[in-house]
Coordinates of C-alpha atoms and ligand atoms in Angstrom, one line a residue:
Chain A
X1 CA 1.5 -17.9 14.6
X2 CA -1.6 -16.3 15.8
X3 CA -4.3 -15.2 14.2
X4 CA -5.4 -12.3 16.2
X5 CA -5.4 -9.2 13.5
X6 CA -2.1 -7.7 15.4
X7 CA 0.3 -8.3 12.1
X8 CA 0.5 -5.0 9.8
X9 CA 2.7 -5.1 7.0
X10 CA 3.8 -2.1 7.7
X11 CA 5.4 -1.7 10.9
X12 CA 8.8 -2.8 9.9
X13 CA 11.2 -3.0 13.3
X14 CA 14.2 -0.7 12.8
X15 CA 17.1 -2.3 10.8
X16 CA 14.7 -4.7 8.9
X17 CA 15.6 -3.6 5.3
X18 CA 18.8 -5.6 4.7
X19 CA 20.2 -3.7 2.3
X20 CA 20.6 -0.1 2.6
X21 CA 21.4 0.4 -1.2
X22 CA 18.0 -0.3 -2.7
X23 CA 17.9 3.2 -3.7
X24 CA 15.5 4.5 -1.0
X25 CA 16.2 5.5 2.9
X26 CA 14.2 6.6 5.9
X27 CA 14.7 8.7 8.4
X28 CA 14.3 6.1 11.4
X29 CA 11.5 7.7 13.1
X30 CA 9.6 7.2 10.3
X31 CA 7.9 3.8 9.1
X32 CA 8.9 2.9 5.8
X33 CA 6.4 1.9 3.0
X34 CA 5.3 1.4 -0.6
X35 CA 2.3 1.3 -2.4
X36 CA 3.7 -1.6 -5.2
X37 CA 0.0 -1.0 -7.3
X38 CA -1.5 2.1 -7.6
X39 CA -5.1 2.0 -7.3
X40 CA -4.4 -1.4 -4.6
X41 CA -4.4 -0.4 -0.9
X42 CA -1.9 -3.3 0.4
X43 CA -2.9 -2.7 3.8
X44 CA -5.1 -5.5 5.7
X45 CA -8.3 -4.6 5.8
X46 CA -8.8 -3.0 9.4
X47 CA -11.0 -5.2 11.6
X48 CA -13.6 -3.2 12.9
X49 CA -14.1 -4.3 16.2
X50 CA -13.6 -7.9 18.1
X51 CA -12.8 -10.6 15.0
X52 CA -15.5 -13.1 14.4
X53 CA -16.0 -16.0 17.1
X54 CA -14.7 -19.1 15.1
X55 CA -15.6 -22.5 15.9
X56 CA -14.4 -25.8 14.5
X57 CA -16.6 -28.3 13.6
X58 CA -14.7 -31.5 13.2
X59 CA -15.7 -35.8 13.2
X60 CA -15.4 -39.0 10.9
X61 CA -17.3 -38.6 7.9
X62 CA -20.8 -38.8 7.4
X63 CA -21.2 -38.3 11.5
X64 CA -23.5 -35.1 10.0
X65 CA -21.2 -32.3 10.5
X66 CA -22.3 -30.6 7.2
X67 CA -26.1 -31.4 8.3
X68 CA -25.0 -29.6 11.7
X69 CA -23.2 -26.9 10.1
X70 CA -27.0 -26.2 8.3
X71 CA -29.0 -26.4 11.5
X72 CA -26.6 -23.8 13.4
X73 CA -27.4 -21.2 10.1
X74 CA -31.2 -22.1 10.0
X75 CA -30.8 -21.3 13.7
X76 CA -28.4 -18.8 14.0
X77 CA -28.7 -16.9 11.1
X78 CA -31.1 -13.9 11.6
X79 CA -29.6 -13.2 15.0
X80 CA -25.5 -13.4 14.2
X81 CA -23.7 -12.4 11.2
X82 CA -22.0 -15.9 9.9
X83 CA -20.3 -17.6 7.3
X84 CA -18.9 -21.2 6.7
X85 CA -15.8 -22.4 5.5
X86 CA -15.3 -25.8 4.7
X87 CA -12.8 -28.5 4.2
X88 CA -14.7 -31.1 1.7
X89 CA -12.9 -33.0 -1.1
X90 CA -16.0 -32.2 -2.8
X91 CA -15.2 -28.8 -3.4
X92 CA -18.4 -27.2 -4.2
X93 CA -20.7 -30.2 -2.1
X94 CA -21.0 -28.8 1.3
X95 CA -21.1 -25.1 -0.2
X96 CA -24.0 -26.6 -2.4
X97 CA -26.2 -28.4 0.2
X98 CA -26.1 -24.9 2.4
X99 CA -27.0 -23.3 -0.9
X100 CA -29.9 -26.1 -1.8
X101 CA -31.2 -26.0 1.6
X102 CA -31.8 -22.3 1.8
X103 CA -29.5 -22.2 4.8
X104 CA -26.8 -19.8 3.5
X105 CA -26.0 -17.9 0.3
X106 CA -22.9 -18.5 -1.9
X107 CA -21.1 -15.7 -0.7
X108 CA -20.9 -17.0 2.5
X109 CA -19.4 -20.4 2.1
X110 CA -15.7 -20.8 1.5
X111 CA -14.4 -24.1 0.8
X112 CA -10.5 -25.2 0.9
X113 CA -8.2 -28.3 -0.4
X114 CA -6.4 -30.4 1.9
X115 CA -4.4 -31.9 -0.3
X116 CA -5.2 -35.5 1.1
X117 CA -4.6 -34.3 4.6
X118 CA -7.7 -33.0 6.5
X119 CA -6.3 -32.9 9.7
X120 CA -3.1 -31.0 8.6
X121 CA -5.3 -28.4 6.9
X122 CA -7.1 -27.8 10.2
X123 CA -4.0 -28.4 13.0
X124 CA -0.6 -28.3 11.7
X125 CA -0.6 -25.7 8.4
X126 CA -3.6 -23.6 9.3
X127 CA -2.7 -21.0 6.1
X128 CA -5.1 -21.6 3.6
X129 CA -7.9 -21.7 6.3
X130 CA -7.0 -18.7 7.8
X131 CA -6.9 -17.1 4.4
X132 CA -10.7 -18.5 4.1
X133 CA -11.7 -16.9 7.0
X134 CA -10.2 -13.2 6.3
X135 CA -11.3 -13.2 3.1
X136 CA -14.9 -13.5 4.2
X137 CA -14.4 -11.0 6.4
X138 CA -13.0 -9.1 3.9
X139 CA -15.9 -9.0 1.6
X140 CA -18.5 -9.3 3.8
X141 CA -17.6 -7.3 6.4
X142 CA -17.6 -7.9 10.0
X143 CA -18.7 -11.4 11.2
X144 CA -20.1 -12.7 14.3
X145 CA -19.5 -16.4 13.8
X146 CA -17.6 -18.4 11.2
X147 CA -18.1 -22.0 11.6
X148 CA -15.2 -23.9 10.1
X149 CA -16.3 -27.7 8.9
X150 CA -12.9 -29.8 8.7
X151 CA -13.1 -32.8 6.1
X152 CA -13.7 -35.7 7.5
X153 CA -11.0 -37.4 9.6
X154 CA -10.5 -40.0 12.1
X155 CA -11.1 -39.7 15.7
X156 CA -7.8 -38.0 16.8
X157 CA -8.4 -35.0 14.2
X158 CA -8.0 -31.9 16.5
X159 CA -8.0 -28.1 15.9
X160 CA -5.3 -25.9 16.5
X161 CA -6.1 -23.0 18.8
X162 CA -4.2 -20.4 16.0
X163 CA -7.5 -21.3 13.8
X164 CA -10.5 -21.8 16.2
X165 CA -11.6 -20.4 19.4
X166 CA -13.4 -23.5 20.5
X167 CA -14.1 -26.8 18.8
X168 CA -17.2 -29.3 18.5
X169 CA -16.6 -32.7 17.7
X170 CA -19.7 -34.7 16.0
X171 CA -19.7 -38.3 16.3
X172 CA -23.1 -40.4 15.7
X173 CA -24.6 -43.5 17.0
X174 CA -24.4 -45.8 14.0
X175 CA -20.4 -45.6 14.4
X176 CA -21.2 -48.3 17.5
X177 CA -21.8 -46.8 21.2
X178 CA -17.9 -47.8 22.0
X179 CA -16.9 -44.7 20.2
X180 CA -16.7 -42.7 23.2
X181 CA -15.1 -45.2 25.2
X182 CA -12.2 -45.6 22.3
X183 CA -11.5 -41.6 23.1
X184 CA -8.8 -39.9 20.7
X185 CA -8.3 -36.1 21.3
X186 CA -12.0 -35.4 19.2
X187 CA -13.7 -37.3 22.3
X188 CA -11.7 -36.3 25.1
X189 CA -10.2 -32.8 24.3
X190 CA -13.6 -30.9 22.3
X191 CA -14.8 -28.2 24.0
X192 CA -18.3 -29.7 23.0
X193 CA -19.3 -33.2 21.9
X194 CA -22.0 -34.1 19.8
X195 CA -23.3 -37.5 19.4
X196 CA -25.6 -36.8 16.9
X197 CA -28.4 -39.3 14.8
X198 CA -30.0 -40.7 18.0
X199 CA -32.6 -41.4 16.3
X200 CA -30.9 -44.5 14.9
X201 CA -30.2 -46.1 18.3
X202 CA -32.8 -48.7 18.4
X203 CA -32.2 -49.6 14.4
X204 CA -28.2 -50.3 15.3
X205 CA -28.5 -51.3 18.9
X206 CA -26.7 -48.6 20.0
X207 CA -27.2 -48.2 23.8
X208 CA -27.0 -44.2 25.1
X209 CA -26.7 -45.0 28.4
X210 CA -23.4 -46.4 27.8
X211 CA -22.3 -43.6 25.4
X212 CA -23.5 -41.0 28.3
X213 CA -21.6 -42.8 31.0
X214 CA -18.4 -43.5 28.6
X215 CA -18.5 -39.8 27.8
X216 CA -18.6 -38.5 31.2
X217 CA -15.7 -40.6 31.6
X218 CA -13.6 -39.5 29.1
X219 CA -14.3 -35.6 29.2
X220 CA -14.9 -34.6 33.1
X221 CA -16.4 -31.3 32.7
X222 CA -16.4 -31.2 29.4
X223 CA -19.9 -31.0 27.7
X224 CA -21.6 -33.6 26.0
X225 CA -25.1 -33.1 24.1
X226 CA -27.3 -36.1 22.4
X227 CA -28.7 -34.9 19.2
X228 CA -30.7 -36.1 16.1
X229 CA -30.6 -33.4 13.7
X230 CA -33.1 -35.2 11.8
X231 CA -35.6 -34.3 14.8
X232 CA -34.3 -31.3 15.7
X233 CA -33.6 -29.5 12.5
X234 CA -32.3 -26.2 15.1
X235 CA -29.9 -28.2 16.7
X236 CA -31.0 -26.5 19.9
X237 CA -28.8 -28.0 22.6
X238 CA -25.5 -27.2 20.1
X239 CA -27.1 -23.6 19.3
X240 CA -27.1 -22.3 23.0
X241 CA -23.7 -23.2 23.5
X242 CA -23.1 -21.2 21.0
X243 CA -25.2 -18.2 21.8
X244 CA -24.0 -18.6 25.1
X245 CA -20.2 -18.3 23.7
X246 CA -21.0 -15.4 21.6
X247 CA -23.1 -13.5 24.3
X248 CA -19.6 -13.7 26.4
X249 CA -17.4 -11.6 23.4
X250 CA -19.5 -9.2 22.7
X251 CA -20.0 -6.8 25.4
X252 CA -23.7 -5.9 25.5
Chain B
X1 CA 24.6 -17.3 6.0
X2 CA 22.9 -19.4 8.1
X3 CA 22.6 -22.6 7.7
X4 CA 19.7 -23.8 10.4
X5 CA 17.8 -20.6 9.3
X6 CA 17.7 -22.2 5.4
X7 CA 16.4 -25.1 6.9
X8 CA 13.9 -23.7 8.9
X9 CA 13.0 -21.9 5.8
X10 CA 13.2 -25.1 3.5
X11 CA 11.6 -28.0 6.4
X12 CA 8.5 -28.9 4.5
X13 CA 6.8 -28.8 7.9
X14 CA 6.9 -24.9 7.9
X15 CA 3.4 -24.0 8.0
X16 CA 2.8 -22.1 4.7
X17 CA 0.7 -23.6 2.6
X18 CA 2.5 -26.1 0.6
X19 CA 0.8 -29.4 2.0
X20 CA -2.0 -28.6 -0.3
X21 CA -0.7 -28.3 -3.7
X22 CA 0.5 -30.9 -6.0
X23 CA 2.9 -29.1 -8.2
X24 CA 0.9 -30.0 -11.0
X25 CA 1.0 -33.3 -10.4
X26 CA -2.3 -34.1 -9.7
X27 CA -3.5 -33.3 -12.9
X28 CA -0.9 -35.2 -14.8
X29 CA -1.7 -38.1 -12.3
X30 CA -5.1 -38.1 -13.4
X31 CA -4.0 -38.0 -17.4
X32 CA -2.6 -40.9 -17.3
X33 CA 0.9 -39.0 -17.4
X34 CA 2.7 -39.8 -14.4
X35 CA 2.1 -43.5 -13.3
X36 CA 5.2 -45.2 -11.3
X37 CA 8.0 -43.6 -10.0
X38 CA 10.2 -43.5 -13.4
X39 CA 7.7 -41.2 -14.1
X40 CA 7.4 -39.0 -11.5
X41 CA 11.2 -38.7 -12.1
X42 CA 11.0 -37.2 -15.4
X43 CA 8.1 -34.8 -13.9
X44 CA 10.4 -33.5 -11.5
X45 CA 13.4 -33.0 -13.6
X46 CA 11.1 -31.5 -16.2
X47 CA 9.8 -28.8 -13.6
X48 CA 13.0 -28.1 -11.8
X49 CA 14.8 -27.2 -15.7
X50 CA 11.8 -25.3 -16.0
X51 CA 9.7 -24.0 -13.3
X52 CA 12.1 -24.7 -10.7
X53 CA 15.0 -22.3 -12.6
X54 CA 12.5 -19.8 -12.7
X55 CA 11.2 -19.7 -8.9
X56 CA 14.9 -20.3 -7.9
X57 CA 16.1 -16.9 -10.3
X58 CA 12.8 -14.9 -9.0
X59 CA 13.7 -15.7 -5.7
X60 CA 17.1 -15.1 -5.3
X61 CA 16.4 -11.1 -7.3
X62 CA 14.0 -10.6 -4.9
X63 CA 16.6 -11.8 -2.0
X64 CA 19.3 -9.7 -3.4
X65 CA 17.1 -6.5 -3.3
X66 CA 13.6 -6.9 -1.6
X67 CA 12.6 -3.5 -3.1
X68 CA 12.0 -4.7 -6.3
X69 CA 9.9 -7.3 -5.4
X70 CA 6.6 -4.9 -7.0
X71 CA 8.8 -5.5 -10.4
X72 CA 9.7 -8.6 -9.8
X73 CA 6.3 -10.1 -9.3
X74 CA 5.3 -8.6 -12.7
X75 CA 7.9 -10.4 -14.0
X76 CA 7.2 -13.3 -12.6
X77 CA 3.0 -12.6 -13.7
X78 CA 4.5 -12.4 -17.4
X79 CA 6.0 -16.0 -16.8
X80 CA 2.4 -17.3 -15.7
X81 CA 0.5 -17.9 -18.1
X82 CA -2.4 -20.0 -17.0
X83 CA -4.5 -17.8 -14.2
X84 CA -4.9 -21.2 -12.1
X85 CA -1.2 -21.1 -11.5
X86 CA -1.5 -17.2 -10.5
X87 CA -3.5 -18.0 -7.9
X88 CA -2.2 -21.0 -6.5
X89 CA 1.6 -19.5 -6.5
X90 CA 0.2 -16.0 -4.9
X91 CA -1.9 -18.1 -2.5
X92 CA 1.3 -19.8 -1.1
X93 CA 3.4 -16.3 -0.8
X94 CA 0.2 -15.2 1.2
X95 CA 0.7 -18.0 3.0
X96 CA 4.4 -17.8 3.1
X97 CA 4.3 -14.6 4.3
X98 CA 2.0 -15.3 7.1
X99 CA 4.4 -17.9 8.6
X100 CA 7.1 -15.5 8.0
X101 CA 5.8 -12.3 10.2
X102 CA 6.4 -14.8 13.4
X103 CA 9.7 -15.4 12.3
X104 CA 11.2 -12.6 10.8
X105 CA 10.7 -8.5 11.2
X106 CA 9.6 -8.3 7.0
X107 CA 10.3 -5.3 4.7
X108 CA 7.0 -3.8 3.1
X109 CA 5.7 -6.3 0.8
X110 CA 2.2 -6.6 -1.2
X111 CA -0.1 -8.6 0.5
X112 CA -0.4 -11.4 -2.3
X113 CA 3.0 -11.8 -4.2
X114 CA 3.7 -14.9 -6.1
X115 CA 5.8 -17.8 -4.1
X116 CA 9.0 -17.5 -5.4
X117 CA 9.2 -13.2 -4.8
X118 CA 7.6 -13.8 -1.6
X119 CA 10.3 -16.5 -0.5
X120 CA 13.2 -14.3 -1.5
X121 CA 12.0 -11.4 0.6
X122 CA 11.6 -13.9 3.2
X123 CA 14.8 -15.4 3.2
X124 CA 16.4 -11.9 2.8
X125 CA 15.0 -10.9 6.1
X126 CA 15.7 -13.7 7.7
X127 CA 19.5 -12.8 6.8
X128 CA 20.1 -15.3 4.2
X129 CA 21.8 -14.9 1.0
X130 CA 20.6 -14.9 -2.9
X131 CA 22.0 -18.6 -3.2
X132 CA 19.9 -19.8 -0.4
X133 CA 16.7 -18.2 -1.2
X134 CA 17.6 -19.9 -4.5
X135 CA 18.2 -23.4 -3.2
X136 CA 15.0 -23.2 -0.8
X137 CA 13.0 -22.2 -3.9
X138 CA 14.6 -25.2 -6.2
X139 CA 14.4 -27.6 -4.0
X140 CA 11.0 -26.6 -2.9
X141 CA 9.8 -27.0 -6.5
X142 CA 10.5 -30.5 -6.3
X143 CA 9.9 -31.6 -2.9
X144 CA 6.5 -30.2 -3.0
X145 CA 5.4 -32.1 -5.9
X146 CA 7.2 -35.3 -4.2
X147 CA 5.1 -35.3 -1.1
X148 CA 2.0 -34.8 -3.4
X149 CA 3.6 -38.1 -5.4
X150 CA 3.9 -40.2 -2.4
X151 CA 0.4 -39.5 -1.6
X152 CA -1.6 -39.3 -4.4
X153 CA -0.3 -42.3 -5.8
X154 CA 1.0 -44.4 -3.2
X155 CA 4.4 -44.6 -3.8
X156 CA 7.4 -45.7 -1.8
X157 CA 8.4 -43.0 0.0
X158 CA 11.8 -44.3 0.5
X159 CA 12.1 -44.3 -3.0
X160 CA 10.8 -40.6 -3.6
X161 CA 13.5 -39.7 -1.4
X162 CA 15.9 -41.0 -3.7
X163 CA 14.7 -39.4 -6.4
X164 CA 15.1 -36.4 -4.3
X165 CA 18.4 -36.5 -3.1
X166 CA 19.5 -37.4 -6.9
X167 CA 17.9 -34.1 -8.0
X168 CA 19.6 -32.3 -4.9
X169 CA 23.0 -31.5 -7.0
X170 CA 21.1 -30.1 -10.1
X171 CA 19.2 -27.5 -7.5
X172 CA 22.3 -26.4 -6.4
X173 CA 23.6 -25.9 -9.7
X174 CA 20.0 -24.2 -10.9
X175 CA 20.7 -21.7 -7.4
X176 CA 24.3 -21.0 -8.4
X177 CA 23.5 -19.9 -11.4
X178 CA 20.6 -18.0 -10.4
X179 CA 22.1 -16.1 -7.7
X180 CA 25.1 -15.3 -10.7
X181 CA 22.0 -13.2 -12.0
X182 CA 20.1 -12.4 -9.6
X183 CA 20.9 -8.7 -10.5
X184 CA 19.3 -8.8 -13.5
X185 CA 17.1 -6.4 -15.3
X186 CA 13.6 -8.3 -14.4
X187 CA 13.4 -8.8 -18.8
X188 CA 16.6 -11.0 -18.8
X189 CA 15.8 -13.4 -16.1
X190 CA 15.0 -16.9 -16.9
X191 CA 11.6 -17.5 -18.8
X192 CA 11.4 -21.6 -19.1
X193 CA 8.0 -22.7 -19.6
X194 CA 5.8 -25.9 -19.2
X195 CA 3.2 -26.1 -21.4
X196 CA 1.6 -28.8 -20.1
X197 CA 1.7 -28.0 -16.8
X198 CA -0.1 -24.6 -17.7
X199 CA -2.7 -26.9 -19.5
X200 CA -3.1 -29.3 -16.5
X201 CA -3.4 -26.7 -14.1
X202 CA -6.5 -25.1 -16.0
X203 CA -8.3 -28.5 -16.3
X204 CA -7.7 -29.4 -12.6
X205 CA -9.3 -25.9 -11.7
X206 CA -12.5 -27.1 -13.2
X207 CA -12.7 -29.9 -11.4
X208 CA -15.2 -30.9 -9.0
X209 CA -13.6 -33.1 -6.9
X210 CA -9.8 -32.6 -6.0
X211 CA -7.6 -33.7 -3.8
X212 CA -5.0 -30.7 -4.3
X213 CA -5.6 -27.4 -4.6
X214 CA -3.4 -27.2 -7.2
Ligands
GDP1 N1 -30.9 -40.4 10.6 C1 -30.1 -39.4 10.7 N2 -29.4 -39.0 9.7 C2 -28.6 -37.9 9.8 C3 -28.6 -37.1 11.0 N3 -27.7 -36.1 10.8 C4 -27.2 -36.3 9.6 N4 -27.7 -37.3 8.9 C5 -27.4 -37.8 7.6 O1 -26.1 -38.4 7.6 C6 -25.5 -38.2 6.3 C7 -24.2 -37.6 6.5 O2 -24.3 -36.3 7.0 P1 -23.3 -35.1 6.7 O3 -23.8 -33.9 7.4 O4 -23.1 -34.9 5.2 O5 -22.0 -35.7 7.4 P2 -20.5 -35.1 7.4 O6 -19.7 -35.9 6.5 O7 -20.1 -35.2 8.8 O8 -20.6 -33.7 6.9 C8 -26.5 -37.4 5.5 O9 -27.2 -38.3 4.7 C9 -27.4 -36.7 6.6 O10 -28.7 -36.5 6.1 C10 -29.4 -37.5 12.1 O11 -29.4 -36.9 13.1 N5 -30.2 -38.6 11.9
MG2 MG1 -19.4 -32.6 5.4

């Protein structure tokens, strides 16, 4: 399953209605269809252009995903048309902190239930996310960016690649600076990792240098930024990549 | 007839939604209701006689002639009284039908119909037969809410699974007779309601903090 807008629920390959005797046939060069409601167009809606960039946004809790997720709109949000979808238990907590802080309007924030599973929500039964994300696109047209906030999970919580186009992992300093060093597929396999509240390093002993090196380790090329939203309330560093990311779909 | 299709249509693991729903259960589970697993055995016989004989007849009409899936999903509306349920069931044949288009080559469909139309559809163009669309919905009905049981309360799962494979014979009694009638004017099909399911589900879609989506 991919979610690249290619499915229309009306090209139906030839022989696909099972049983000829439902009352209605077609000549075979022509594609068969109803219209079940009147006054409800069942099509998709078409996607005007490239689909939105979407980028996953995953990490144990409290790491400061949601805090993350409200720097990117304070920074992104006059320059790229974005909305959030998130993956709280607390259905209405992340939408309301965006809300609170100014960051984003209602509208834009779509939370889903995990049904005690964040990590299958996100990897192995995408649905109800992907349904999130069209359906902001659906009503508010076409997006730039969605950033999709998984609930919080463990440190092998990954993605799948039919949801996201490129994932951040968040991790912070006060989880101990051997978190990188443990890996998991959030540390190793992110496309970007954040180790985020650095600001906290000297109150939990929590040695950088060590995190850096670990890091580098574990991810090769892979990027790795130090952050402390509390400083930096832009999250500049995580920003860029995006910008950079976004500059690369859309041709100028 | 084919038997590995069913399963592939019935494995638990098919990515259509399901993981996040609860059957109901999580609101009964938070009543007080449903406790150990004596009682999550009476939940589940209680919704396979009645919501489980409904998806299973919806689903095997809607099998038997995929054209009349716009009438069947009225019918099927009618039979749904609480608008939480609505949703959740027409969020799943979304979902359902998403997994389905990389399976299957699907005849025109709305974009939203309710689980158990959508499944028949499915299972139609997938080649199978009104009984099996039938089984997969019964059997769905239960298994569903038995995954939520194991997680929501902890139970032992080896024990859930028993439960299960006692219930198995009454689904494939509930699919025989629903494939019997799955020609049906849309009026006569089965109608059996939960009350308190209908109840639950509107309570659980005030909540603020859930677990299940439904
Ligand atoms: N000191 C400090 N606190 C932070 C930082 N980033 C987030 N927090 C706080 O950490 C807590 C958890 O953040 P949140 O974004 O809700 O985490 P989430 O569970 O990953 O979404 C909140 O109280 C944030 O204010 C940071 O860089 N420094
Ligand atoms: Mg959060």
């Amino acid at each position: 399953m991919h979610p690249e807008p290619q499915h229309h629920e009306h090209v139906v390959a030839g022989g696909a209605l099972p049983h000829p005797s439902d009352g209605y046939t077609h000549d075979h060069d022509e594609v068969p269809h109803t219209h079940p409601d009147p006054g409800v167009d069942p099509h998709e809606p078409l996607v005007a252009g490239p689909r939105a960039l979407r980028i996953g946004i995953g990490g144990p809790v409290g790491s400061g995903k949601t805090a993350l997720v409200a720097a990117l709109c304070r920074a992104l949000g006059d320059e790229l048309r974005l909305a959030v979808v998130t993956n709280d238990i607390y259905t209405t907590e992340d939408a309301d902190f965006l809300l609170r802080n100014g960051v984003l309007p209602a509208e834009r924030v779509r939370a889903v239930e995990t049904g005690c599973c964040p990590h299958t929500a996100i990897r192995d039964d995408i649905s109800a996310n992907l349904d999130a994300v069209e359906d902001l696109e659906a009503t508010l047209g076409p997006l730039d960016l969605v950033l999709v906030e998984s609930g919080g999970d463990n440190l092998t919580a990954t993605f799948s690649k039919g949801l996201i186009d490129h994932q951040i992992f968040v991790v912070d300093v006060a989880g101990g600076d051997k978190v990188p060093r443990k890996g998991g597929p959030g540390v190793t396999a992110a496309d970007l990792l954040v180790i985020n509240k650095t600001d906290l390093a000297p109150l939990v002993g929590a040695d950088l240098a060590v995190m850096d090196h670990d890091a580098r380790a574990r991810r090769g090329d892979r990027p790795t930024v130090f952050l402390s939203l509390v400083e930096d309330r832009l999250a500049t560093p995580v920003a860029d990549w995006i910008r950079d990311l976004a500059k690369a779909r859309i041709p100028a | 007839m084919g038997l590995a299709t069913l399963l592939v249509l019935a494995d638990g693991r098919l990515p259509s939604g399901g993981h996040a729903h609860s059957g109901g259960l999580e609101a009964q589970v938070s009543a007080g209701r449903v406790r150990d697993i004596d009682d999550v055995a009476g939940f589940l016989h209680g919704k396979l006689a009645t919501s489980g004989l409904v998806a299973a007849a919806f689903a095997a009409a809607a099998c038997d002639r995929p054209a009349r899936s716009p009438e069947l999903d009225a019918g099927f509306d009618s039979r749904t009284p609480s608008p939480a349920l609505r949703k959740a069931s027409r969020a799943q044949g979304r979902a359902l039908l998403r997994a389905a288009r990389a399976m299957w080559s699907l005849p025109p469909v709305s974009r939203e119909p309710h689980q158990p139309v959508a499944l028949g559809v499915v299972a139609s163009a997938g080649g199978l037969t009104p009984v099996e669309a039938a089984v997969a919905a019964a059997h769905g009905t239960v298994s569903g809410a038995a995954s939520a049981a194991v997680r929501l309360l902890g139970l032992d799962p080896y024990a859930v699974h028993g439960l299960l494979a006692r219930l198995a014979p009454d689904c494939d009694r509930i699919a025989a007779a629903a494939a019997a009638r799955a020609g049906d004017p849309v009026d006569d099909l089965p109608a059996a309601g939960a009350p308190l399911l209908d109840i639950g589900a509107e309570l659980h879609a005030t909540w603020e903090v859930r677990l299940f989506a439904s």
